[in-house]
């Protein structure tokens, strides 16, 4: 298993170009199952989760042609697609559950493995299932699989999600596109990735409208052939902004609409970062002294993303006083804490709140990645630790960060892959 060797401390300087969004690409790729006509998706990030999704689509019968740089996919579905998604494909990526909505909507049946638990919490799929049931899907769970069917086309309904869920909102929107009549989804997640999905579907003829957290979908008979460019990855951009702030660096972030990360940029200003925006470029400069902030809370968009919590915690370790951050989306998303402590971080976790002593001198150590965002936080911490650190299990990073070591090397980070 590959590892990263990082020699700290490093100072970041230069430009970085943000790749396509993983979390927007996954639902968009799932939604291509609704099409009879060819679809072209551009700006896919070259990351492991996208390979997983493409393999899942192939296993269902989609013919996929990738461009040489593997960022553009032309997808053509067979008339008779398979509707079975095996445990071996689903277990590596929870997002695979997003094929359930389109399979039921288009082919009226599906057998798909339950994604199971994952390290950051139980992450059930009950909201997905109850929303699809309201649209007319019948299902039972047997031997770890969801066995689902519908009696012909799904039917539009009014659905109110009990809690905001990105995946359940996406699955329901995709399923409702080809349903009969009008679906009204209330208490929806409104993450930019979901807006990207609806923009893609509307471009192909779907009728989806938003008003705050309410999404109204008027079902249509079929979607038309289209091509679509996926939005840039706001979590990758946020991670690089944290990196610049953390290392007293100066960085130009290219290829991302800065509005996508407005909350994050405002927060980083409070930590002391100097930020300038010019069209789709963000210029960020880290302060000499990082300020401490108490009582930060992760929240659904437009709040502070849970996917940046671990990275922000590293910043807090190096800030000038005590800080705290509460994780309010997932119940067990502090696995990076024990690893950061191995570098010397002083962090105390009480329930879902982490209290972080600032002014910590981190010292290089051997570290183990546990999940995607936790692992990038370890890389950030190693960048400001004195001496050598080794970050193990980098495949977690490869799930969602395109070319991370090359991007970091180019801006001055002493990082090397060990095979
Ligand atoms: C998506 C993102 C992930 C991000 C998360 C929150 C993708 C591929 N992944 O994950 O990076 O961290 O949003 O922004 O886009 N829940 C239930 N029942 C359900 C569904 C969710 O209880 O049926 C709970 C979850 O356990 C969690 C919360 O709702 O506590 C939010 O989860 P959700 O928004 O659904 O996250 P994902 O779509 O899995």
PDB file of N, CA and C in Angstrom, residues 35 194 324 375:
ATOM      1  N   UNK A  35     -31.109   7.902 -19.297  1.00  0.00           N
ATOM      2  CA  UNK A  35     -31.098   8.322 -20.707  1.00  0.00           C
ATOM      3  C   UNK A  35     -31.198   7.143 -21.677  1.00  0.00           C
ATOM      4  N   UNK A 194     -25.852  19.554  -5.787  1.00  0.00           N
ATOM      5  CA  UNK A 194     -27.230  19.174  -6.122  1.00  0.00           C
ATOM      6  C   UNK A 194     -27.773  20.124  -7.185  1.00  0.00           C
ATOM      7  N   UNK A 324     -12.511  25.707  19.134  1.00  0.00           N
ATOM      8  CA  UNK A 324     -13.337  24.499  19.204  1.00  0.00           C
ATOM      9  C   UNK A 324     -14.175  24.357  17.942  1.00  0.00           C
ATOM     10  N   UNK A 375      -7.689  11.925   5.893  1.00  0.00           N
ATOM     11  CA  UNK A 375      -6.345  11.676   5.385  1.00  0.00           C
ATOM     12  C   UNK A 375      -5.722  12.950   4.820  1.00  0.00           C
TER      13      UNK A 375
END
